[in-house]
XYZ file of C-alpha atoms in Angstrom:
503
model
C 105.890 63.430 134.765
C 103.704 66.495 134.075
C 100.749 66.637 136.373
C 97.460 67.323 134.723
C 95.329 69.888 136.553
C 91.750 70.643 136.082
C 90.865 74.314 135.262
C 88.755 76.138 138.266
C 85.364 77.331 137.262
C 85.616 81.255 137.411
C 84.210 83.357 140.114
C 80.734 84.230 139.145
C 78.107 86.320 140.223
C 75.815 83.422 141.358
C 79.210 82.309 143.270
C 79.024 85.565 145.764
C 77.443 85.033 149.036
C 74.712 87.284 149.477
C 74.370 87.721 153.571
C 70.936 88.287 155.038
C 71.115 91.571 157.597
C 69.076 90.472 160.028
C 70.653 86.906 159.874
C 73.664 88.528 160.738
C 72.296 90.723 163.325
C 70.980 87.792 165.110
C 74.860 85.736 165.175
C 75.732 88.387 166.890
C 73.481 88.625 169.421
C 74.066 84.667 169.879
C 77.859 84.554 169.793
C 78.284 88.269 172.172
C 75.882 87.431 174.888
C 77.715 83.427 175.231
C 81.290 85.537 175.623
C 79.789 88.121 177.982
C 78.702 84.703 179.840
C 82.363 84.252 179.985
C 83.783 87.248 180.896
C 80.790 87.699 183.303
C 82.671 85.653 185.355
C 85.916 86.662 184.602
C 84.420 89.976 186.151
C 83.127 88.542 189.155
C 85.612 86.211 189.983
C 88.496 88.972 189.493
C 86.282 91.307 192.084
C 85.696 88.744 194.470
C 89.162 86.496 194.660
C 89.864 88.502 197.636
C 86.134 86.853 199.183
C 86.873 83.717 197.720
C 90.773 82.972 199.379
C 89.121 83.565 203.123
C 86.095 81.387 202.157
C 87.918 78.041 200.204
C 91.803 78.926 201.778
C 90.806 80.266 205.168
C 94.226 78.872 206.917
C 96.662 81.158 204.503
C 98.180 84.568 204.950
C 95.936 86.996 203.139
C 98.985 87.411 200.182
C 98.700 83.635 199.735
C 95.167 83.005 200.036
C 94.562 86.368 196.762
C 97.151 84.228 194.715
C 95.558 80.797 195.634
C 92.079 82.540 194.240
C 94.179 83.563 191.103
C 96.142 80.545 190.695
C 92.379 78.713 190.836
C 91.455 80.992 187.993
C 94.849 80.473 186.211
C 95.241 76.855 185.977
C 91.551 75.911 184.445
C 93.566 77.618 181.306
C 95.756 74.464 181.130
C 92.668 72.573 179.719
C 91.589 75.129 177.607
C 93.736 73.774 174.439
C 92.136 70.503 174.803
C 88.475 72.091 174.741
C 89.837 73.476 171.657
C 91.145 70.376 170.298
C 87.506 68.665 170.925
C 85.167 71.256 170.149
C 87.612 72.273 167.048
C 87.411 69.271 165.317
C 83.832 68.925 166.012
C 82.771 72.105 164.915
C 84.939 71.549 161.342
C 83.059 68.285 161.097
C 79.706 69.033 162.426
C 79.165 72.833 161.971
C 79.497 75.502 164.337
C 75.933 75.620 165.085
C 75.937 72.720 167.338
C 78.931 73.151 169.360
C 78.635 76.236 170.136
C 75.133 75.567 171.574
C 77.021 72.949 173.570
C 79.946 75.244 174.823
C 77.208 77.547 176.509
C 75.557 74.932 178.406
C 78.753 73.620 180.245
C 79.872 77.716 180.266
C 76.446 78.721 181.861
C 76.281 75.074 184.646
C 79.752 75.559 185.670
C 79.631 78.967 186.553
C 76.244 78.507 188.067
C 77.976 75.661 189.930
C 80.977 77.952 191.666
C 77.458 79.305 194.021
C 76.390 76.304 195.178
C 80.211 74.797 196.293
C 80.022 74.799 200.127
C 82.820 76.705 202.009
C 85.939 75.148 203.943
C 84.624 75.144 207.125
C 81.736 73.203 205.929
C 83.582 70.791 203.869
C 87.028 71.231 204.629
C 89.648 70.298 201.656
C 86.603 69.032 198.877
C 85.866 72.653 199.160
C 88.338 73.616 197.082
C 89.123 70.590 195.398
C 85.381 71.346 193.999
C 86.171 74.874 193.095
C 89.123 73.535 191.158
C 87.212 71.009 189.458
C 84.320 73.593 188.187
C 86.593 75.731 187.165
C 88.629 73.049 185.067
C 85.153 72.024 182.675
C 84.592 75.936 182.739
C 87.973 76.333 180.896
C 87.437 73.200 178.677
C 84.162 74.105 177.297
C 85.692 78.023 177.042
C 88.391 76.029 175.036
C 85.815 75.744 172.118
C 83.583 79.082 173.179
C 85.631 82.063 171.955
C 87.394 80.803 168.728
C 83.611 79.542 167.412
C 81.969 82.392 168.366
C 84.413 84.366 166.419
C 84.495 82.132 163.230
C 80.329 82.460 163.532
C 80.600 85.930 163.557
C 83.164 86.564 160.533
C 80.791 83.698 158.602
C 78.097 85.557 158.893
C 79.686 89.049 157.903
C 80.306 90.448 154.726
C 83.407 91.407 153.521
C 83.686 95.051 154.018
C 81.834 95.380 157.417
C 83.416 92.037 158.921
C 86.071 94.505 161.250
C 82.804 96.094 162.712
C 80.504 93.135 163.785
C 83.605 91.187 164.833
C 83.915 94.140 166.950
C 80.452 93.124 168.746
C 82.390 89.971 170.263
C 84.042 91.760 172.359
C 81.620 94.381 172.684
C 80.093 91.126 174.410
C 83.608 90.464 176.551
C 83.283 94.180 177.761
C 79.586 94.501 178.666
C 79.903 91.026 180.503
C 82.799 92.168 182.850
C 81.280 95.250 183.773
C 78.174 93.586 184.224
C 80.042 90.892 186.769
C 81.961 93.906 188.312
C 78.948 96.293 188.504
C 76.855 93.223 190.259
C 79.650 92.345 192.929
C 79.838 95.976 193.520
C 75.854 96.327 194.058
C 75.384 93.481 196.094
C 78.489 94.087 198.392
C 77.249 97.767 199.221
C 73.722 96.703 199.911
C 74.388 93.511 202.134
C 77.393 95.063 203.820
C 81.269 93.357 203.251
C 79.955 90.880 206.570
C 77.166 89.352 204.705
C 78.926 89.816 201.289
C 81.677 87.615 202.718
C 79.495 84.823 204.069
C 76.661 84.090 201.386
C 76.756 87.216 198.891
C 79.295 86.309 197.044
C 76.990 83.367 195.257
C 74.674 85.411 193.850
C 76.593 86.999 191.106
C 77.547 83.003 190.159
C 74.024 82.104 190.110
C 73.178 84.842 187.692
C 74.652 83.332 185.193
C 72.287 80.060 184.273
C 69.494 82.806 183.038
C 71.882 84.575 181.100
C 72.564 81.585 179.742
C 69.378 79.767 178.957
C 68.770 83.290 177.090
C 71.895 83.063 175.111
C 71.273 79.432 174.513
C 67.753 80.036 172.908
C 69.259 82.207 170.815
C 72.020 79.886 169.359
C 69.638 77.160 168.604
C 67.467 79.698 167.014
C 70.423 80.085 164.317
C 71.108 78.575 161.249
C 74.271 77.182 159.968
C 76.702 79.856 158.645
C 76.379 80.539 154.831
C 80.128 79.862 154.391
C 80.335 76.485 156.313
C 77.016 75.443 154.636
C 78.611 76.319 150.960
C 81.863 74.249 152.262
C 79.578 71.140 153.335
C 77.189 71.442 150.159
C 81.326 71.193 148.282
C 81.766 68.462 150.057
C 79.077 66.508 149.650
C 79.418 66.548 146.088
C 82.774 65.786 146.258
C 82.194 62.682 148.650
C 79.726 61.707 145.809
C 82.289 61.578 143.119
C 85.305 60.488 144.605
C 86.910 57.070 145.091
C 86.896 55.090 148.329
C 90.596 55.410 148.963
C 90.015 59.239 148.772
C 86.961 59.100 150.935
C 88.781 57.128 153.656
C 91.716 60.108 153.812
C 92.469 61.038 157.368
C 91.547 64.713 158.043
C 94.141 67.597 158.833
C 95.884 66.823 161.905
C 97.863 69.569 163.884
C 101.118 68.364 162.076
C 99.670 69.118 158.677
C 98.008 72.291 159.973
C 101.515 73.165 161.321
C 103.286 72.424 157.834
C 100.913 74.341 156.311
C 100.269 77.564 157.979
C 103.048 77.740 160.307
C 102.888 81.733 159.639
C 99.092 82.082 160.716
C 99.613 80.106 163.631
C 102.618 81.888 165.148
C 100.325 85.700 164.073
C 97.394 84.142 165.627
C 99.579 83.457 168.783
C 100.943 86.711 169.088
C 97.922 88.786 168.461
C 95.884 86.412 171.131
C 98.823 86.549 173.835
C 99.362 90.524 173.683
C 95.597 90.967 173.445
C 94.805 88.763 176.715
C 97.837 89.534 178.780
C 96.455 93.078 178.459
C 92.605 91.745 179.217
C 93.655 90.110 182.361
C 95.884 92.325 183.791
C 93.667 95.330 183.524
C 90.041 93.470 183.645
C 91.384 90.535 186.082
C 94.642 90.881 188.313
C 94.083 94.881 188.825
C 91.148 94.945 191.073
C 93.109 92.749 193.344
C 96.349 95.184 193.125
C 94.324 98.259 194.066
C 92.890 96.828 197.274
C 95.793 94.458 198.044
C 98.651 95.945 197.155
C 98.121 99.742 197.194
C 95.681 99.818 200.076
C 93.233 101.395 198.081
C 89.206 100.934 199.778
C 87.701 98.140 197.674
C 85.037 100.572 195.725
C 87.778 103.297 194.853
C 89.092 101.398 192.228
C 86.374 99.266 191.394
C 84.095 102.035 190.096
C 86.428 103.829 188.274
C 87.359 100.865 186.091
C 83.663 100.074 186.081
C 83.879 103.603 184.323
C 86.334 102.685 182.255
C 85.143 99.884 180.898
C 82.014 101.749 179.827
C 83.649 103.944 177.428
C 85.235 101.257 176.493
C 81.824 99.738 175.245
C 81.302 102.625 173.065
C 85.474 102.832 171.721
C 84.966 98.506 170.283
C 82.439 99.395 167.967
C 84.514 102.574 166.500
C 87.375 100.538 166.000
C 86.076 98.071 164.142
C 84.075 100.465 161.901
C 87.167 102.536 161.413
C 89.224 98.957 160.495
C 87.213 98.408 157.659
C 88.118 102.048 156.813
C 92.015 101.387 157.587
C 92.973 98.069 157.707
C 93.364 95.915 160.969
C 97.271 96.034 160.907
C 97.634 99.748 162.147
C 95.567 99.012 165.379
C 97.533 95.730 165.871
C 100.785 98.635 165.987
C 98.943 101.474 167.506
C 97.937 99.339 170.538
C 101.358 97.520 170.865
C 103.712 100.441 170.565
C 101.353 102.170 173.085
C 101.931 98.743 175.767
C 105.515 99.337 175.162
C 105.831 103.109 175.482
C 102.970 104.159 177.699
C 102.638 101.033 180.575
C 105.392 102.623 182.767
C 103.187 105.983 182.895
C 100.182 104.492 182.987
C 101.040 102.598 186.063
C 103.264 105.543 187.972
C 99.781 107.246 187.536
C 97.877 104.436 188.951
C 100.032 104.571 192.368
C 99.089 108.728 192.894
C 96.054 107.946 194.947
C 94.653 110.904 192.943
C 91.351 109.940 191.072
C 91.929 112.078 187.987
C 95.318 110.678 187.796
C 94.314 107.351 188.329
C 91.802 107.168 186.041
C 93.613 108.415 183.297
C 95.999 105.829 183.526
C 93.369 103.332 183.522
C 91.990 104.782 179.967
C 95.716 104.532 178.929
C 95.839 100.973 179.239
C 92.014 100.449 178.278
C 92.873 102.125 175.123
C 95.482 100.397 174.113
C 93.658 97.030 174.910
C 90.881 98.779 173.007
C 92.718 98.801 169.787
C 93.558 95.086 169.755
C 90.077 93.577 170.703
C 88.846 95.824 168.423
C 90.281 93.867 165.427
C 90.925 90.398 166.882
C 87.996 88.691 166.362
C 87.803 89.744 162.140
C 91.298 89.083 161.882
C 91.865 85.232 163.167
C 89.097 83.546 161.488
C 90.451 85.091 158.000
C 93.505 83.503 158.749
C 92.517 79.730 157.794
C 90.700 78.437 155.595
C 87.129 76.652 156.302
C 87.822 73.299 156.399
C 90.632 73.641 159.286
C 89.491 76.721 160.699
C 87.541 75.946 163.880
C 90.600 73.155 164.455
C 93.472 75.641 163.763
C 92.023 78.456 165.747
C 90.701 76.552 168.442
C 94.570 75.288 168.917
C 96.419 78.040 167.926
C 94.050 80.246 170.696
C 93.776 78.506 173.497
C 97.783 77.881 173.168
C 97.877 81.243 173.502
C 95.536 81.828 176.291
C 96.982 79.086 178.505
C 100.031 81.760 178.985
C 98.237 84.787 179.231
C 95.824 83.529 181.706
C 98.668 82.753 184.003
C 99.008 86.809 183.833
C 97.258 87.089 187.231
C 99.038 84.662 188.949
C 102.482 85.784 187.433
C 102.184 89.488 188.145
C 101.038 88.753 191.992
C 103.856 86.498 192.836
C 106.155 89.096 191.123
C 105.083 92.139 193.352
C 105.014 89.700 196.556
C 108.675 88.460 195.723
C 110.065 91.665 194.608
C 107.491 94.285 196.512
C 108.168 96.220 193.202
C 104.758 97.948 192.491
C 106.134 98.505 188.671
C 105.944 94.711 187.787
C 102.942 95.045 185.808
C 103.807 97.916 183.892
C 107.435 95.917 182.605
C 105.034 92.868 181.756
C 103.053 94.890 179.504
C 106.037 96.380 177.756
C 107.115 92.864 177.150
C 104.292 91.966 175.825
C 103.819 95.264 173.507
C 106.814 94.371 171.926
C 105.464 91.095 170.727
C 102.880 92.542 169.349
C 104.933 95.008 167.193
C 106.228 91.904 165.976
C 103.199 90.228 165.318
C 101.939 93.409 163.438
C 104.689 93.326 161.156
C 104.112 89.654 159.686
C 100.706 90.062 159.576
C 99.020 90.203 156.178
C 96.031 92.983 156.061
C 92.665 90.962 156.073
C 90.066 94.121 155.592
C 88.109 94.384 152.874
C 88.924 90.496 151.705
C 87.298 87.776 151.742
C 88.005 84.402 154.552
C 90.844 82.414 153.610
C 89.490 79.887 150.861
C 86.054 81.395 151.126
C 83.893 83.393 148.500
C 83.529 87.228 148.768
C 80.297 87.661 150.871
C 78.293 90.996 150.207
C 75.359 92.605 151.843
C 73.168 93.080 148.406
C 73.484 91.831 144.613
C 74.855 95.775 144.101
C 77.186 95.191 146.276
C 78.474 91.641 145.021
C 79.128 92.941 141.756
C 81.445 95.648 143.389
C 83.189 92.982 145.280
C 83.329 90.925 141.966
C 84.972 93.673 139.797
C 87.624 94.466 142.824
C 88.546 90.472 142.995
C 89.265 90.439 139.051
C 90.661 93.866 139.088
C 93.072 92.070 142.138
C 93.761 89.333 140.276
C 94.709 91.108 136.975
C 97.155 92.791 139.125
C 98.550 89.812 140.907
C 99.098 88.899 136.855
C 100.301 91.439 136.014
C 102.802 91.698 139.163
C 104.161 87.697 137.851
C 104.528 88.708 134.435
C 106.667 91.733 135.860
C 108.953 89.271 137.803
C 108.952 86.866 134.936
C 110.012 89.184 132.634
C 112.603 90.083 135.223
C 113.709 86.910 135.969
C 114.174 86.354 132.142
C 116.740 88.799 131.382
C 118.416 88.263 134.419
C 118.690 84.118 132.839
C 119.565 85.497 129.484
C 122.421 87.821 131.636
C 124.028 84.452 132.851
C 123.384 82.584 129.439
C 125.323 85.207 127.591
C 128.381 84.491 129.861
C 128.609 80.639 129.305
C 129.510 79.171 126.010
C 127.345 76.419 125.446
C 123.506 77.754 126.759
C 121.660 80.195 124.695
């Protein structure tokens, strides 16, 4: 039976998205300053686990109480997939608008909430039992936080700048850690480690809820993003003229999603656990390996990755701009091949006790992390299309964050068990690899518009350039089938001419 299939309305002029700057300008604001909320305290939790194992595990070994702290900060991961799963499906239904004001109210309390948790010796067990349960809603609502700030970002970008205000994200992930670090650091040297260790380690925590009221003023501030309101508008329409058996379909489950874009789920994972193995290790588990396990004094390495991260802030932005330029596959290799080749280096220079030394190895590593999270967040959302987006990303991410945030944990219990002060230089080469093989089955996304989406364009001028480039592509895709028919035809008429009865 031949199946009968409507023709598709050409792409028009009126289709093109036209994207208001300042519109723009403001997502990012919105969806940077909720991740710097996040890796805020990522910062300060990584600088103070060393506090935080005397104050909730008091009764360990020192080596036991620093993992306990990490393994408190690892296992809240287990829970992000199922913040993704919620907040996914939500945000697919409802918009992104809406849940992502909702992530950064549970973000902002639950951080806010790690102050106020008595010690041990006040409470004794509930202490950390409360710590653990914080920590857990932190990492559900952070389930839904990072993959819809990043599909907010890339819906409110136009094609051919979408690698540099992705870039902002993480511009926010940066600026949020050093802000965490820089703040443990300044409140330890004026209070004195004594003090620090007995109440001024809340402080940094309670910073947080007016970061977050700010960020949260913004977000409800925005409007829904021009490509999820074109999706609902198609919707709608649709809802209006189809039957009630179709209406009553069951939307895409993770089986479907699975089926159907087993490829972009398996790049997504990749790109997200090379990318965040690298974030922890260097923003997370290394402040702990300076002062625990090379004996370094607490501010010697602090500050110099406080340093670090600075010129990271200003690297993001480049590599973004310079990915709409090149295409996001070559930083995906760059900063792989550099994990696998350069790690071992990076970290024989860490162990000189030599500043200079050790901060160059430092801006080894940060580089090579730069060059990932400088593409990540324009490359995932253009992997899906809008209707599963939110759902497959939110998944597919948090997945892969579950395993790299058991990176500090991991890498401690590996040094204690071997007391072989390489072990986080072989993980990163591990990891490199995977991304070289993530690189090479990714598609290039730059320059192209979201999976399923309409081109978006900065001015009418602009639209028609994107307009003429999408026919010119598709004349070419046309062209490229009518190649590989033609092909294909003499290769049938080849093995007709050897059997007797086809022609």
């Amino acid at each position: 039976m031949r199946i009968l299939r409507r023709k598709r309305k050409p792409l028009e002029i009126d289709d093109i998205n036209i994207i208001d700057e300042q519109k723009s300008i403001q997502a990012i604001k919105a969806a940077a300053l909720g991740n710097a909320i996040e890796w805020f305290d990522f910062g300060v939790y990584g600088y103070v686990a060393y506090v935080l194992g005397k104050v909730f595990f008091p009764n360990a070994s020192p080596s036991v109480q620093m993992i306990a702290a990490l393994a408190t900060f690892s296992v809240p991961f287990i829970f992000r997939p199922l913040g993704g799963i919620v907040f996914g499906r939500m945000g697919d239904k409802y918009g992104r608008q809406k849940v992502l004001a909702t992530t950064i109210i549970l973000m902002t309390l639950s951080t806010f909430a790690i102050g106020l948790i008595p010690s041990f010796d006040t409470i004794g067990i509930w202490a950390p039992i409360l710590l653990l349960i914080v920590k857990i809603i932190q990492g559900f609502s952070v389930g839904g936080e990072y993959a819809g700030a990043a599909i907010f970002v890339a819906e409110y970008s136009p094609d051919r700048k979408r690698g540099f205000m992705g870039s902002w994200l993480d511009f926010g992930s940066i600026a949020g850690f050093v802000l965490g670090a820089a703040t443990v650091s300044a409140i330890s040297n004026i209070l004195g480690e004594t003090q620090f260790a007995e109440w001024g380690w809340r402080i940094p925590f309670f910073i947080a809820l007016p970061l977050g009221l700010v960020g949260l003023y913004l977000r409800h501030a925005l409007e829904e993003t021009p490509t999820y309101q074109q999706y609902n508008a198609q919707q709608n329409n649709a809802q209006k003229n189809s039957t009630p058996q179709q209406q009553s379909e069951k939307p895409n489950t993770f089986g479907t999603i699975l089926s159907k874009y087993k490829r972009s789920l398996l790049v997504c994972i990749g790109i997200v656990v090379t990318t965040n193995v690298t974030y922890y290790m260097l923003l997370t588990y290394l402040p702990s390996y300076f002062t625990h396990n090379l004996g370094y004094a607490e501010n010697h390495g602090v500050l110099i990755i406080i340093a670090v991260m600075l010129g990271m802030l200003f690297m993001q932005p480049t590599i973004g701009w310079l990915s709409d330029r090149l295409g996001r596959r070559p930083f995906i290799f760059m900063g792989s091949a550099s994990l696998l080749v350069l790690s071992y280096p990076a970290f024989l220079l860490l162990k000189t006790d030599v500043i200079p030394y050790i901060f160059l190895g430092l801006c080894i590593l940060a580089l090579s992390l730069n060059m990932l999270i400088g593409v990540m967040a324009s490359i995932l959302p253009a992997l899906f299309p809008t209707n599963i987006r939110y759902s497959a990303l939110g998944i597919a991410f948090n997945i892969s964050v579950v395993v790299a945030g058991l990176t500090p944990t991991v890498t401690a219990t590996l040094v204690e068990s071997t007391q072989n002060l390489m072990m986080p230089a072989y993980y990163l080469m591990i990891v490199g690899l995977l991304g070289l093989v993530t690189a090479y089955y990714l598609k290039e996304t730059a320059n192209k518009p979201l999976a399923g989406s309409v081109p978006m364009a900065t001015s009418p001028e602009e639209a028609e350039e994107l307009l003429e480039a999408l026919h010119d592509n598709i004349e070419q895709k046309i062209e490229d089938l009518d190649q590989q028919i033609l092909q294909l035809q003499e290769k049938r008429q080849k093995l007709a001419d050897q059997h007797p009865k086809i022609d």
